[in-house]
Coordinates of C-alpha atoms in Angstrom, one line a residue:
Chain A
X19 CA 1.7 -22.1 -10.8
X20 CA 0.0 -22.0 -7.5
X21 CA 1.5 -18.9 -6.3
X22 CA -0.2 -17.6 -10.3
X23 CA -3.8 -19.5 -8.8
X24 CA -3.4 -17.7 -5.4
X25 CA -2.5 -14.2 -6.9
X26 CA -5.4 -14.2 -8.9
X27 CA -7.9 -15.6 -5.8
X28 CA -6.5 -12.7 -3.4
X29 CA -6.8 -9.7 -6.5
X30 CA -10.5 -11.1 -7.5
X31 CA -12.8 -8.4 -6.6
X32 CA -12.8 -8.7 -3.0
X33 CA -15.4 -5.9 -1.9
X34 CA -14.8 -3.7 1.4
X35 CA -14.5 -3.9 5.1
X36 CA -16.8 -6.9 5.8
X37 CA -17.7 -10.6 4.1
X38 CA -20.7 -9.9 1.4
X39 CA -21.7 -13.2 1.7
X40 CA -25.1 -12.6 3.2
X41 CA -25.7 -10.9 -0.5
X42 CA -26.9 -13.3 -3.2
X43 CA -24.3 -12.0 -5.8
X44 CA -26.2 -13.9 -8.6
X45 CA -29.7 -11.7 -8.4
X46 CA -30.5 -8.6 -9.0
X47 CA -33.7 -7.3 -8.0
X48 CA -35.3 -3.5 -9.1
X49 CA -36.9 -1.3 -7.3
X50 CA -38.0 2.1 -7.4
X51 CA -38.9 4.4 -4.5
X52 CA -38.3 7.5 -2.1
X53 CA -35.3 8.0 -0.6
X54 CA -35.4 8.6 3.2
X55 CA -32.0 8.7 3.7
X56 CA -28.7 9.0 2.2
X57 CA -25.8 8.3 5.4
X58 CA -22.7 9.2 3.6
X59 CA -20.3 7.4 6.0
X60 CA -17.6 5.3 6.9
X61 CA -17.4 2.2 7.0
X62 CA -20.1 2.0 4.2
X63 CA -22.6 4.3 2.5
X64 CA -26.6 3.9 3.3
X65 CA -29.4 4.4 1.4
X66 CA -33.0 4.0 3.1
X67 CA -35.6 3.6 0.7
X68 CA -39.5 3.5 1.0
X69 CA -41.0 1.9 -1.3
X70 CA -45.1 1.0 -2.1
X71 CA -45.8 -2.2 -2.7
X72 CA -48.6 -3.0 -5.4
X73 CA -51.1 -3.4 -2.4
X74 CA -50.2 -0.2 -1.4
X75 CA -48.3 -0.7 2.0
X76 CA -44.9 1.4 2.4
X77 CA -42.0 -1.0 3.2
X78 CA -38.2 0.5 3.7
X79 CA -35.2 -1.0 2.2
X80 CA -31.8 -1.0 3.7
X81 CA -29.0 -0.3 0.5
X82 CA -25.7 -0.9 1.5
X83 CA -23.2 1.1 -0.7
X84 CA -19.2 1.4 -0.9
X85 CA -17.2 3.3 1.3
X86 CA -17.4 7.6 0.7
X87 CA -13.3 7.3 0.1
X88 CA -14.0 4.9 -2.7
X89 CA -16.8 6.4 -3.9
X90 CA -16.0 10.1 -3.6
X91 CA -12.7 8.9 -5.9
X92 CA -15.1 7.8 -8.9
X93 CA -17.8 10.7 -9.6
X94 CA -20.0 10.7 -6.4
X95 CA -20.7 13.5 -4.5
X96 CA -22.4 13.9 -1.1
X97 CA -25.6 15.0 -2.7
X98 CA -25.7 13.0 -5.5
X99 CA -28.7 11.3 -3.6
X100 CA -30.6 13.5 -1.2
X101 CA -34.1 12.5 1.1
X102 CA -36.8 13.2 -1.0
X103 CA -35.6 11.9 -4.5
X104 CA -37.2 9.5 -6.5
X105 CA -35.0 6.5 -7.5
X106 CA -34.4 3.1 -9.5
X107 CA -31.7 0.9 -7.5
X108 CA -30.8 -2.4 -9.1
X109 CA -29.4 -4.2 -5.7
X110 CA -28.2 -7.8 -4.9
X111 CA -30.8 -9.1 -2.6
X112 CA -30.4 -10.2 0.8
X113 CA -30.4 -14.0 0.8
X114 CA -32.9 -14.7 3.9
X115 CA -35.7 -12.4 1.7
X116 CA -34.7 -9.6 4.2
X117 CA -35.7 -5.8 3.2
X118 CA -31.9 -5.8 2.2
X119 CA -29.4 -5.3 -0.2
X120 CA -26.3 -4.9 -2.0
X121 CA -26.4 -1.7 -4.2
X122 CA -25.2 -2.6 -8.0
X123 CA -26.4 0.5 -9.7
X124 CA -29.3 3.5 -9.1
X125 CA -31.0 5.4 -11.6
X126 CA -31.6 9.2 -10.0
X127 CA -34.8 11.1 -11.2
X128 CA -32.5 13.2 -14.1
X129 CA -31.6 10.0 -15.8
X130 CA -27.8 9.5 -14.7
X131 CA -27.1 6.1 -13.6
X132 CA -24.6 5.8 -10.7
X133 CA -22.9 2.0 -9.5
X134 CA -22.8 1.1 -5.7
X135 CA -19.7 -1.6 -6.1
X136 CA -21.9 -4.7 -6.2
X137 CA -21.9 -7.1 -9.0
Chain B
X9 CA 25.6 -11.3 7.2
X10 CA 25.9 -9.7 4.2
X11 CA 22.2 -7.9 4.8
X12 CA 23.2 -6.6 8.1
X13 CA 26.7 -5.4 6.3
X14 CA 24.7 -3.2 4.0
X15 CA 22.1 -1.9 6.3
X16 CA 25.1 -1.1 8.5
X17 CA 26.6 0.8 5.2
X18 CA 22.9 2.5 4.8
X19 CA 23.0 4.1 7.5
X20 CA 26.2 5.4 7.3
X21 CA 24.7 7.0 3.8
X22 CA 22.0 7.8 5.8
X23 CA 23.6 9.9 8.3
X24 CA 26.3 11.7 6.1
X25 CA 22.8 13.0 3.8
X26 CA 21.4 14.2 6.7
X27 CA 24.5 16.3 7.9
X28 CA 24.7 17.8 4.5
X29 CA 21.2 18.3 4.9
X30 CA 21.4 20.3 7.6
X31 CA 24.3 22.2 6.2
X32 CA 21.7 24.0 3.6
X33 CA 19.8 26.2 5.4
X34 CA 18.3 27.8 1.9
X35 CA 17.2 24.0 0.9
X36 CA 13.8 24.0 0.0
X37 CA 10.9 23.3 2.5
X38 CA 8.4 21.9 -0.4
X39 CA 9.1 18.7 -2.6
X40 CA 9.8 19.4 -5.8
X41 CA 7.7 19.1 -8.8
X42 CA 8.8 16.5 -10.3
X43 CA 10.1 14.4 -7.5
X44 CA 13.1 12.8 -7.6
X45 CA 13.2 9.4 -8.6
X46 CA 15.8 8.7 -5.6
X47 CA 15.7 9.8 -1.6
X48 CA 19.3 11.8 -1.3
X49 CA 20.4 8.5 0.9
X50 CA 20.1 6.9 -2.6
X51 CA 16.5 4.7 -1.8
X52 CA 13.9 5.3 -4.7
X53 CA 11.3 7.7 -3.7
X54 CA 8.0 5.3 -3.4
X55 CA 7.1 8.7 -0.5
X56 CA 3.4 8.9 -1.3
X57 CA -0.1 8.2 -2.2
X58 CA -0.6 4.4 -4.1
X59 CA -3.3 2.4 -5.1
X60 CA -4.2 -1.5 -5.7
X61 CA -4.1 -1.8 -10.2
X62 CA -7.4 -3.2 -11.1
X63 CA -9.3 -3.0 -7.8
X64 CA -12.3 -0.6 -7.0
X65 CA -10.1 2.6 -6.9
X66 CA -9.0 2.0 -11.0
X67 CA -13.0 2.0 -11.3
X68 CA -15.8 4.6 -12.5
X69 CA -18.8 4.7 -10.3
X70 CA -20.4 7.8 -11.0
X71 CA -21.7 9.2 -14.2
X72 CA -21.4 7.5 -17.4
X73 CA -20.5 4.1 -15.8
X74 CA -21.9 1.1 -17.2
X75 CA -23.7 -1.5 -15.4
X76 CA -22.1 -4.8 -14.8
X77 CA -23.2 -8.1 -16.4
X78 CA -24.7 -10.5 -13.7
X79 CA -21.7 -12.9 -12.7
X80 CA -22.8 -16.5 -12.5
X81 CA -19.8 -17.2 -10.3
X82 CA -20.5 -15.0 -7.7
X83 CA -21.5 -16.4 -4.0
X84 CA -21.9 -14.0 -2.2
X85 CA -18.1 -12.8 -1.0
X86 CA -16.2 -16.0 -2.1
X87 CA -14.0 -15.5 -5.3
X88 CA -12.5 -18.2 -7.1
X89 CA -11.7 -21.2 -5.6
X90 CA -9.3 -21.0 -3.1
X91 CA -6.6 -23.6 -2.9
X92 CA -7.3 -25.4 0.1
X93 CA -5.5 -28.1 -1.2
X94 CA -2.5 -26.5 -0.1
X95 CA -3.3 -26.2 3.4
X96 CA -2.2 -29.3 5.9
X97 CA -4.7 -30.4 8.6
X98 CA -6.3 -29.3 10.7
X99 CA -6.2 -25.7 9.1
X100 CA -7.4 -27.7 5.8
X101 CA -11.0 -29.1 7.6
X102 CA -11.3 -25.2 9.1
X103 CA -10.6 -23.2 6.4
X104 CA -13.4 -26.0 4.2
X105 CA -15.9 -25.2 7.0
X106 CA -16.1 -21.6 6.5
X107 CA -16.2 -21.8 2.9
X108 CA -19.4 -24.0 3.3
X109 CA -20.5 -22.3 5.8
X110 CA -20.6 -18.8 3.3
X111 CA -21.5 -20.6 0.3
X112 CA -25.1 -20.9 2.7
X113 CA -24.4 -17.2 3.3
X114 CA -23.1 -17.7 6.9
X115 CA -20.2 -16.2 7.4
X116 CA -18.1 -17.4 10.6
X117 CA -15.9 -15.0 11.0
X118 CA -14.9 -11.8 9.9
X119 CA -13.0 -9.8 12.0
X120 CA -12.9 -6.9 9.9
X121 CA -16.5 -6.3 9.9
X122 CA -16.1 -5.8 13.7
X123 CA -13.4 -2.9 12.9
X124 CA -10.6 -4.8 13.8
X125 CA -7.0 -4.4 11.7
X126 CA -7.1 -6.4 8.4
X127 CA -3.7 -7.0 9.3
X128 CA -0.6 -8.6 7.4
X129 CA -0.9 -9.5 4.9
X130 CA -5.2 -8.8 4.0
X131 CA -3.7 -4.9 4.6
X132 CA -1.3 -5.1 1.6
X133 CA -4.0 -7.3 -0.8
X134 CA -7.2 -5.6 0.0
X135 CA -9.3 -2.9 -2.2
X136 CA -8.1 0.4 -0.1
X137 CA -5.0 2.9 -1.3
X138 CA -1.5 3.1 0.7
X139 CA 0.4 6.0 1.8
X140 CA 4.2 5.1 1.8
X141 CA 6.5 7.5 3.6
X142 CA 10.3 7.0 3.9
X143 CA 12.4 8.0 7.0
X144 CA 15.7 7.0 7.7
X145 CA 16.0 3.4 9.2
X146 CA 12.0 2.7 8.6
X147 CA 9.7 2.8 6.0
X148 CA 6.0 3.0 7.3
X149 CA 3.0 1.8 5.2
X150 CA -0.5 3.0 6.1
X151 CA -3.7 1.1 5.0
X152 CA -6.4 3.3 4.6
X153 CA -8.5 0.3 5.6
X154 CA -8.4 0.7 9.1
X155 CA -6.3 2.8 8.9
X156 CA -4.0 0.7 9.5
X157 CA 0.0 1.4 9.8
X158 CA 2.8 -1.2 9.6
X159 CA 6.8 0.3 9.9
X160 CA 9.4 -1.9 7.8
X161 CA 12.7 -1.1 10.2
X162 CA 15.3 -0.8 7.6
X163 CA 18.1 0.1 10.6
X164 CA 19.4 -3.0 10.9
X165 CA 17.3 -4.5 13.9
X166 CA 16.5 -7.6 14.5
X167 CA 13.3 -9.5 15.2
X168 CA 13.0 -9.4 19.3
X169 CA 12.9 -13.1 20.7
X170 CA 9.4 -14.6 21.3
X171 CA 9.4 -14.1 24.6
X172 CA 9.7 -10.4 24.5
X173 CA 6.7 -9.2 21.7
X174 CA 3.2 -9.4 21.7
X175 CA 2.2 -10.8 18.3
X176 CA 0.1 -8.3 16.3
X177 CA -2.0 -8.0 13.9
X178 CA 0.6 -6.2 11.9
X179 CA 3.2 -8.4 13.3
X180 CA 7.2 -7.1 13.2
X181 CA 8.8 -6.2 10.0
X182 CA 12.5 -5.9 8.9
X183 CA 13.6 -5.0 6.1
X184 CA 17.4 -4.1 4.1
X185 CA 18.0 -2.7 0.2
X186 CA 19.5 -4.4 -2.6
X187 CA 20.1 -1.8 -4.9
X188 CA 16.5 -0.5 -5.4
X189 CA 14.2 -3.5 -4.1
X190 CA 13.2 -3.6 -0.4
X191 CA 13.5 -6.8 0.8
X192 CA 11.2 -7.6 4.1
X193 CA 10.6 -10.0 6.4
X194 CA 7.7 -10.0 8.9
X195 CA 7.1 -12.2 12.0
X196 CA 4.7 -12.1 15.0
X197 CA 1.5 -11.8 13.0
X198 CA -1.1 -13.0 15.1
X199 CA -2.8 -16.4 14.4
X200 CA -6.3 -15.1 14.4
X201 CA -5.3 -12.9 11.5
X202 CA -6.6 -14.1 8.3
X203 CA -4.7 -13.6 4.9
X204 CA -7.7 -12.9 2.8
X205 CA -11.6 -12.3 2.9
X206 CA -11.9 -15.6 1.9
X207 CA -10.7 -16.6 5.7
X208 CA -7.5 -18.6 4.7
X209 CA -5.6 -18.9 7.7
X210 CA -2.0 -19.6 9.0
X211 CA 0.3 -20.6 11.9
X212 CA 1.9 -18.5 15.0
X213 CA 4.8 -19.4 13.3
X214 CA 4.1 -17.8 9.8
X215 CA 6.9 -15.6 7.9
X216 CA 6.1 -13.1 5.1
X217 CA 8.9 -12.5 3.2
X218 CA 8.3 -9.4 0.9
X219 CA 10.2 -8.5 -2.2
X220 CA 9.2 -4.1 -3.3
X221 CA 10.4 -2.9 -6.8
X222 CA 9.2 -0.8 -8.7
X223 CA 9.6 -1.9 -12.6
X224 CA 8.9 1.5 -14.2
X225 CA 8.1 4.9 -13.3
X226 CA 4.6 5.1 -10.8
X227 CA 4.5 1.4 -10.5
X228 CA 5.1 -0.4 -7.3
X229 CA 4.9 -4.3 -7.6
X230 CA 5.6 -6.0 -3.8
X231 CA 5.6 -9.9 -4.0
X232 CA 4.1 -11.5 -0.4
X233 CA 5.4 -14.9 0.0
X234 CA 3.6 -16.9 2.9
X235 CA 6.6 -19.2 4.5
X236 CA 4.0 -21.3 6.9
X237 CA 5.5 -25.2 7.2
X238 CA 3.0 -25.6 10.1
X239 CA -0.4 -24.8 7.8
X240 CA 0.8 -25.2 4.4
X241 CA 2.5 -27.9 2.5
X242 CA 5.0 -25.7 0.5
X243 CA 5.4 -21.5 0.3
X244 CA 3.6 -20.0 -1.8
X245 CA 3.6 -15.8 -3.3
X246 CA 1.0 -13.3 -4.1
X247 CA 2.0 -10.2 -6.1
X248 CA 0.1 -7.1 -5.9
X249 CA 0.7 -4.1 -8.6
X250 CA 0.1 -0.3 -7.3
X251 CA -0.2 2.5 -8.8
X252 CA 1.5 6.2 -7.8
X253 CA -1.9 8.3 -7.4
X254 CA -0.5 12.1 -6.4
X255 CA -3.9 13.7 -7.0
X256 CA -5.4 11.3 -4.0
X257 CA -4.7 11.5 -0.5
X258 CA -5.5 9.1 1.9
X259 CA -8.6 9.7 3.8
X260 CA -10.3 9.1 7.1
X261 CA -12.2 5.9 7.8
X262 CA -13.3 5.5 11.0
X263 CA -14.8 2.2 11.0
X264 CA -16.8 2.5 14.0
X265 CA -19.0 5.2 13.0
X266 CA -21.7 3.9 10.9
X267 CA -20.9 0.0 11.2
X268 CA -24.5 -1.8 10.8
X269 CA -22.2 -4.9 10.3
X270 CA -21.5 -6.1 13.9
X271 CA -23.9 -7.7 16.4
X272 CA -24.1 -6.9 19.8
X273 CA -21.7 -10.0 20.5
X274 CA -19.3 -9.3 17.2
X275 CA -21.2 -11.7 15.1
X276 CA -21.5 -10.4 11.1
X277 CA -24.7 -9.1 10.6
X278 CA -26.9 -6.5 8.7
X279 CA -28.7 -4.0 10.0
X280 CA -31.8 -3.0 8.6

């Protein structure tokens, strides 16, 4: 019975190379803005995104994505965001209110919705 | 006895394949399509590309994926409820601390994050694919987290006395075949290693004994069972399923080259 408990602790969906603790798994926030950069690397993916805030100052958000193996595998391609687009991401925020987060899904400017491994 | 008998007996296989082997100069250069079920030394053919059932790589990311439902349960990193209870003290009161610790979104340590080897056995449990490639007297198993490689010596060794091997975060394995199931034992894994994300840790003295079969076709099963009398009260076995993946090979990661998850003294961060 306890080996049963432990098998299912270690093949719970344990994310990537580091801890995601310093995510807060349990929000989601949404936010829409320009992408600045897309860093398609190892050992995660990167998006930078600038976005306005409603009194008009331009803040940029650090979006942590899955590793290019992982996603590459599952219907991402290297330009499938690019500098200039105009995006949605839904992201699990940064629990110290930091311009951070965990990328759940983004919404690109033709409609198509792609997930970033978050919860 | 009897293990070292038949590894004695595999390698006699062993080397009387390879002379015939040799014999056929005509033999084919490229692995057939399909591939044999069984290495000519008589060891199934697990030579190849296999990834974890039910982890990120049986996912869909890209387009038509659906969006998750928010999970309630999830803080942060930490899955489940690890049991702790298992653990004797003081590995208990540790191992409690750094699950408070990232329950506050603090994580102590995480060794990974600063590019180091998951190790044994976080390589064999973890999210990433595994390339398997037999040769005779070793099987080696490549992480592509890391990458990391361990080599299962199926030639009859022995594990070298303390005195003369620098435990690792891979440690030593050895390893014999009963029938079709590999049968390994691994030693030497370091004791700052941790066995999961979740930080569970273990004693120099730790044994993994490993059990590989493969109960149909493209399906590789390997049961870890953590021997630890120092930092648990009894032994206790994970099983993780793979699946045979052909059209994937395993790919670079070079963990250094975009890491924004190390401080400049190793501590987990994120950088903005």
């Amino acid at each position: 019975m306890l080996g049963f408990l432990l098998s299912l602790v270690l093949s719970g969906p344990v994310m990537a190379h580091h801890s995601f603790a310093a995510f807060d798994g349990t929000k989601r926030l949404r936010l829409t803005g320009t992408v600045k950069t897309f860093q398609f690397t190892n050992p995660h993916s990167w998006i930078q995104l600038v976005v306005t805030t409603n009194d008009g100052r331009s803040e940029q958000w650090s979006i942590e994505l899955l590793s290019p193996n992982v996603l590459l595998r599952s219907g991402w391609h290297r330009s499938s965001v690019k500098p200039g687009d105009r995006v949605t991401v839904l992201i699990n925020p940064m629990r110290d209110g930091s311009k951070g987060g965990n990328l759940v899904a983004v919404t690109l400017a033709n409609g198509q919705t792609l997930l970033g491994g978050a919860t | 006895m009897r293990a070292v008998l038949f590894a004695i007996l595999l390698l006699g296989v062993f080397s009387a394949a390879r002379c015939a082997e040799g014999a056929r100069s005509t033999a084919p250069l490229v692995q057939p399509v399909p591939r044999p079920a069984h290495l000519p030394d008589g060891e199934p053919n697990w030579t190849g590309f296999w990834t974890p059932i039910g982890g990120l790589l049986d996912k869909n990311f890209g387009p038509g994926a659906t969006i998750p439902p928010v999970d309630p349960n999830a803080a942060g990193s930490q899955e489940g409820i690890p049991p702790h209870a298992a653990l004797k003290s003081p590995y208990k009161e540790r191992y409690e601390r750094q699950l408070e610790a990232a329950r506050e979104g603090k994580v102590l340590s995480d060794p990974p994050a600063r590019c180091l080897p998951p190790g044994m056995p976080e390589m064999m449990v973890g999210v990433y694919g595994l390339e398997i490639l037999q040769t005779a007297g070793q099987v080696t198993i490549t992480s592509e987290w890391g990458p990391e490689s361990r080599r299962i010596w199926t030639d009859g060794r022995k594990h070298p006395d303390p005195d003369d091997i620098l435990p690792s975060y891979g440690g030593h394995s050895i390893g014999y075949w009963e029938g079709d199931v590999l049968i390994a034992d691994t030693a030497y894994v370091r004791a700052d290693v941790r066995l999961d994300e979740s930080g569970l840790p273990h004693s120099a003295n730790m044994r993994l004994k490993e059990r590989f079969h493969s109960p149909k076709p493209g399906i590789l099963v390997d049961e870890i069972t953590i021997d630890d009398p120092m930092a648990y009260i009894a032994p206790w076995t994970i099983t993780k399923r793979y699946r045979y993946r052909p059209e994937l090979n395993l790919e670079e990661y070079v963990c250094e080259e975009n890491n924004r998850n190390v401080g400049p003294n190793g501590e987990p961060v994120f950088k903005k």
